[in-house]
mmCIF file of C-alpha atoms in Angstrom:
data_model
loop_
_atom_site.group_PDB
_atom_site.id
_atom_site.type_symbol
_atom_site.label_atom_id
_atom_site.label_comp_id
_atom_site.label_asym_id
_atom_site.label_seq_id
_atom_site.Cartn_x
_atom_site.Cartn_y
_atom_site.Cartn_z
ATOM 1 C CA UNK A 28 22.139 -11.771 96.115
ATOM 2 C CA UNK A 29 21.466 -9.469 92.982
ATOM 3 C CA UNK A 30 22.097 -11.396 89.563
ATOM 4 C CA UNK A 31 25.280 -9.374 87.726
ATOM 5 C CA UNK A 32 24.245 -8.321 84.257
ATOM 6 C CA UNK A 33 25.640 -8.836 81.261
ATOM 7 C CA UNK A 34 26.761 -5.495 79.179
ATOM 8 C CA UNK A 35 25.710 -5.837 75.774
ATOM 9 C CA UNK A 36 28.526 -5.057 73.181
ATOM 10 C CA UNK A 37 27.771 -4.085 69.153
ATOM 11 C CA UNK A 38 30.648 -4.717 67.311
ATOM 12 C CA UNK A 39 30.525 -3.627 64.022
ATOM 13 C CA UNK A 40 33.111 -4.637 61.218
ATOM 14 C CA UNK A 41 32.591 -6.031 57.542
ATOM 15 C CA UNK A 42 35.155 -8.829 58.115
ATOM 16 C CA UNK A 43 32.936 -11.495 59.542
ATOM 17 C CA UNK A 44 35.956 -13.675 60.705
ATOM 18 C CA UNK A 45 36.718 -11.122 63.549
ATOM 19 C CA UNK A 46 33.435 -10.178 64.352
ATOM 20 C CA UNK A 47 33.134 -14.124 65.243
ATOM 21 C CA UNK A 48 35.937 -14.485 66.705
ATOM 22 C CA UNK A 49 35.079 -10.992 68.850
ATOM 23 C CA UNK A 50 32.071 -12.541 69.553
ATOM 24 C CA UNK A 51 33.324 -15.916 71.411
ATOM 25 C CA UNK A 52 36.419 -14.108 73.043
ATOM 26 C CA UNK A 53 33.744 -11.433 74.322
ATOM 27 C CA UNK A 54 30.948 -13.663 75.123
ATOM 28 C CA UNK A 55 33.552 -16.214 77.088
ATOM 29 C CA UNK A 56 34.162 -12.987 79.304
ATOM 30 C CA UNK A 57 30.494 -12.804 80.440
ATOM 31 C CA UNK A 58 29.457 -10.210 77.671
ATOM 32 C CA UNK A 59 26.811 -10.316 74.975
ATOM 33 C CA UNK A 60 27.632 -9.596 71.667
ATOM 34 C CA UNK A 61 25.899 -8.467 68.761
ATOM 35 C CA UNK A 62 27.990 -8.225 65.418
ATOM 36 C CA UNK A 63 26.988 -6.839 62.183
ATOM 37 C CA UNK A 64 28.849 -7.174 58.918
ATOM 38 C CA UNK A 65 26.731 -3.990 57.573
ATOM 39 C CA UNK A 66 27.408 -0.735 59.456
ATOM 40 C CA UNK A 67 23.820 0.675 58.146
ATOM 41 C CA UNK A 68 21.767 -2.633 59.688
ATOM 42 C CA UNK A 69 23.667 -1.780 62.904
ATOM 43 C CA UNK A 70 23.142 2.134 62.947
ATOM 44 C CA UNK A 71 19.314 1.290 62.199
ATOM 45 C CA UNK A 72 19.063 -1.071 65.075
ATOM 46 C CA UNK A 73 21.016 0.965 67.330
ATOM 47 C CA UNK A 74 19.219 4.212 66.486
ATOM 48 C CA UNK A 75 15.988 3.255 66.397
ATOM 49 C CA UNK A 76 16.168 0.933 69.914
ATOM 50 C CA UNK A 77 14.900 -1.995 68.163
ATOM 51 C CA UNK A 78 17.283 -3.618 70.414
ATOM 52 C CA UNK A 79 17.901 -4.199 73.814
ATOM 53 C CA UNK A 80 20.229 -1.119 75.261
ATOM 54 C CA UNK A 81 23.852 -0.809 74.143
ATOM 55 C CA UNK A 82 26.474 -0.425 76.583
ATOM 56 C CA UNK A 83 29.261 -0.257 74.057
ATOM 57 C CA UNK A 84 30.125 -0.214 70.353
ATOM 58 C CA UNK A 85 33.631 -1.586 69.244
ATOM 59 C CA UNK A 86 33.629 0.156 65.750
ATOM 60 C CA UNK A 87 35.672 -0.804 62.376
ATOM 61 C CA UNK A 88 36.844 1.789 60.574
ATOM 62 C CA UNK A 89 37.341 0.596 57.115
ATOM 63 C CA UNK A 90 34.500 -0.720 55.704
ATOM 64 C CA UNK A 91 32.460 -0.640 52.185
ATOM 65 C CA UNK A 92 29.165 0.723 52.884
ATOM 66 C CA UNK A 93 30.533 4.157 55.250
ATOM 67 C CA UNK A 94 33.217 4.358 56.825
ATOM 68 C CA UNK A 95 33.544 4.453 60.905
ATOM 69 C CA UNK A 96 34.081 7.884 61.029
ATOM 70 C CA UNK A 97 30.392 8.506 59.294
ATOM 71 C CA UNK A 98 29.123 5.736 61.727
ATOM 72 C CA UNK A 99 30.183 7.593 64.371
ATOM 73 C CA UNK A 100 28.795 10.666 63.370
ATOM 74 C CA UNK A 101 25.595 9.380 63.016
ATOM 75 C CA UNK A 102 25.640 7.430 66.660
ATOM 76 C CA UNK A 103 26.496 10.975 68.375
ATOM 77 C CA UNK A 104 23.964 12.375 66.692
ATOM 78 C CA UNK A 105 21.584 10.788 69.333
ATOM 79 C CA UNK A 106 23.054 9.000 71.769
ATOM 80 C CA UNK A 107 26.300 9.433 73.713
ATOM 81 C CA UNK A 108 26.858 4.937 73.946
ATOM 82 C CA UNK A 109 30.994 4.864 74.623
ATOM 83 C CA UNK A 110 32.149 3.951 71.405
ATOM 84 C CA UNK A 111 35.921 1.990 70.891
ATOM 85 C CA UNK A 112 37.214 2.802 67.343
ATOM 86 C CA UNK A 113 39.276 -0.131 65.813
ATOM 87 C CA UNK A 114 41.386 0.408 62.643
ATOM 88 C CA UNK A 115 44.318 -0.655 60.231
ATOM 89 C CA UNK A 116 44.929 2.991 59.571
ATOM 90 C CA UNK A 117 47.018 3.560 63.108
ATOM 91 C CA UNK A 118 48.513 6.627 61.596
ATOM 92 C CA UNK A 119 48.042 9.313 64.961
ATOM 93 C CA UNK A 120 45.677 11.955 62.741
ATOM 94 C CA UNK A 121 43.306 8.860 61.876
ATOM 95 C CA UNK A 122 43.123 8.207 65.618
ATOM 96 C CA UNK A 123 42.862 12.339 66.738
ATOM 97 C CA UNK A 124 40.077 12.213 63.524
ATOM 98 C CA UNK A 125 38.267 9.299 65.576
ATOM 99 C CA UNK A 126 38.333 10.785 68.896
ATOM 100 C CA UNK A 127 37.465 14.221 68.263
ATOM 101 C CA UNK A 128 34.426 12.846 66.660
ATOM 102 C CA UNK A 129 33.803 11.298 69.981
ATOM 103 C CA UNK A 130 35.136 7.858 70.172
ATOM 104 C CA UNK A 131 36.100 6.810 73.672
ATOM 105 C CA UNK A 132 39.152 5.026 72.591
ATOM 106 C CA UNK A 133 40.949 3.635 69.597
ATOM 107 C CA UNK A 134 42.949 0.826 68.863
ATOM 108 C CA UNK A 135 45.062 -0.136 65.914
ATOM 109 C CA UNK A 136 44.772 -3.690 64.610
ATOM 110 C CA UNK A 137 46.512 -5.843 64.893
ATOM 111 C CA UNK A 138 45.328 -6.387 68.347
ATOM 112 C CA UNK A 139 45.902 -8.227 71.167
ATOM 113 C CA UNK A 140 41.751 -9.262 72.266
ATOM 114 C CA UNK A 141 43.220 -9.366 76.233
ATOM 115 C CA UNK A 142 44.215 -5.328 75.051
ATOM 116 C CA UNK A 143 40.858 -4.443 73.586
ATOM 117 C CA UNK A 144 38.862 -6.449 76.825
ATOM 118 C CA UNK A 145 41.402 -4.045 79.346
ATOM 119 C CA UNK A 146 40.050 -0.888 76.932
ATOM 120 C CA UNK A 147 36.245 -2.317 77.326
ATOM 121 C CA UNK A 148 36.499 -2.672 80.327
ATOM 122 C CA UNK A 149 38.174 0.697 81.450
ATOM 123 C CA UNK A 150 35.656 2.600 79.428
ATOM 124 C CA UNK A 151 32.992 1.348 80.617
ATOM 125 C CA UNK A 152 33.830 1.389 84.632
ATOM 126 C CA UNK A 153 33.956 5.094 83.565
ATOM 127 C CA UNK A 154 30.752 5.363 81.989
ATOM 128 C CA UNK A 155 28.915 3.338 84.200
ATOM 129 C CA UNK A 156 30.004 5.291 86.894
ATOM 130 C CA UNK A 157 29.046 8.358 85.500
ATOM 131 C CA UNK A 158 25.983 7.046 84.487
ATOM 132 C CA UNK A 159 24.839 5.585 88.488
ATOM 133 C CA UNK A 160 26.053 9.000 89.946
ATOM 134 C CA UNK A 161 23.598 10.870 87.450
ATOM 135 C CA UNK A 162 21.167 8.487 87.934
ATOM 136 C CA UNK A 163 21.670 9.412 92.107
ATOM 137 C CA UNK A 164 21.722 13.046 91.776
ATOM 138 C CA UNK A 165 18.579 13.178 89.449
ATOM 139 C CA UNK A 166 16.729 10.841 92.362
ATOM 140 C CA UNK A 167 17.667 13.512 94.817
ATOM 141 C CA UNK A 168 16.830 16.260 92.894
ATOM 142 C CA UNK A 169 12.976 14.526 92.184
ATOM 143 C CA UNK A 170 12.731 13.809 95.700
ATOM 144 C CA UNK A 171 13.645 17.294 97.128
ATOM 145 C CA UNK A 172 11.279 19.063 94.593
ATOM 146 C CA UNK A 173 8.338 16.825 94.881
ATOM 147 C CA UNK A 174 7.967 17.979 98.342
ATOM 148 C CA UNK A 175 8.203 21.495 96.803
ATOM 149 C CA UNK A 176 4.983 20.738 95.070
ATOM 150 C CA UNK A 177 6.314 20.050 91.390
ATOM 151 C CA UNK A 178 4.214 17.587 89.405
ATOM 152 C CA UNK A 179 5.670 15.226 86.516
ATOM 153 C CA UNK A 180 4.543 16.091 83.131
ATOM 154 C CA UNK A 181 7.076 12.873 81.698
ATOM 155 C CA UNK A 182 9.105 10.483 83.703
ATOM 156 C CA UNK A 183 11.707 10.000 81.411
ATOM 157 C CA UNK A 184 14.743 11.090 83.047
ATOM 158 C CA UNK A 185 16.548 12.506 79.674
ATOM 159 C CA UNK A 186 13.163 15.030 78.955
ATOM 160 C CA UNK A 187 11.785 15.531 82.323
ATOM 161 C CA UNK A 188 10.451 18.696 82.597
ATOM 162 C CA UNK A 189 8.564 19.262 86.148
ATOM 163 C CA UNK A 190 5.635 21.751 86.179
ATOM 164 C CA UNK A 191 5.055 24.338 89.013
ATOM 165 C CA UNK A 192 1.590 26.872 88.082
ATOM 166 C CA UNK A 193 4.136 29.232 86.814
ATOM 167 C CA UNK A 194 6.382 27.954 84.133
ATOM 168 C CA UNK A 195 8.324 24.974 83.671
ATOM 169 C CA UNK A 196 11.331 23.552 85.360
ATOM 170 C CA UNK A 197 14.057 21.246 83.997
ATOM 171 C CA UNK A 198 16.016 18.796 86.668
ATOM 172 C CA UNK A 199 19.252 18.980 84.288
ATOM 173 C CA UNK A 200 20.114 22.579 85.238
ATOM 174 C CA UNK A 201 19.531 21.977 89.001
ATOM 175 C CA UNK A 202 22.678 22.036 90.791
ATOM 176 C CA UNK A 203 22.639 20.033 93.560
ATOM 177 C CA UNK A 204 25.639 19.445 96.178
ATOM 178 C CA UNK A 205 25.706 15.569 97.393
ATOM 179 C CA UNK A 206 26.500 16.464 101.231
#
């Protein structure tokens, strides 16, 4: 039987109290949790992959050195990790602001941590699953155009770009129907 892995969370938030108290509520739920108290140490570690692969940032809002909305911004600028925005400003256009930036959810603090596991937990049964069906059509679509005669020029599923003697051809515009 396959060993279940752990999903690795980042929580970011100056106030270290929470993040250590995130960190054993988390962790006692089978997680593993990195915290940082400094919003740029985490955005350089989580950026540059320094780090083993984030499933999940739970995101402060307030804090000294940028604020979660820049944060944000600069996750989405290269890489699409679910992100759960938490925040004393609960005021609705904070939270709109937050996910029209692209956080996955948002929750106000005071929070319940059984509330903010059921919103881990939800977001990331969706991206997971979006994730393994991707991962199965992009399989398929290899397999199928391998026997067409295609050769890899990179492996990496994100930038694979199969060559044919006439130009190039990219897997991520292939449609490909599942039946």
């Amino acid at each position: 039987i396959g060993e279940i892995m752990a999903n690795n969370l980042f929580v970011i938030d100056d106030d270290v109290e929470l993040t250590d108290l995130l960190q054993e509520f988390l962790s006692s739920h089978n997680y593993h949790v990195s915290t940082f108290n400094s919003p740029l140490q985490a955005i350089d570690i989580l950026l540059k992959k320094s780090h083993p692969l984030c499933d999940l940032v739970i995101l402060d809002n307030m804090m000294p050195e940028l604020d979660g909305f820049q944060v944000l911004r600069k996750i989405r600028e290269l890489s699409n990790v679910p992100v759960i925005m938490l925040s004393a400003k609960g005021r609705v256009a904070d939270r709109v602001v937050g996910l029209e930036l692209g956080a996955d959810d948002y929750l106000a603090k005071p929070f319940e941590p059984q509330e903010l596991l059921a919103r881990i937990q939800s977001v990331l049964r969706r991206t997971t699953s979006s994730n393994e069906m991707i991962d199965i059509i992009y399989s398929k679509c290899i397999r199928e155009l391998d026997l067409f005669g295609y050769g890899f020029e990179n492996l990496d599923p994100n930038k694979a770009i199969l060559r044919k003697e006439k130009g190039f051809f990219d897997p991520k515009n292939l449609r490909y129907d599942l039946q």
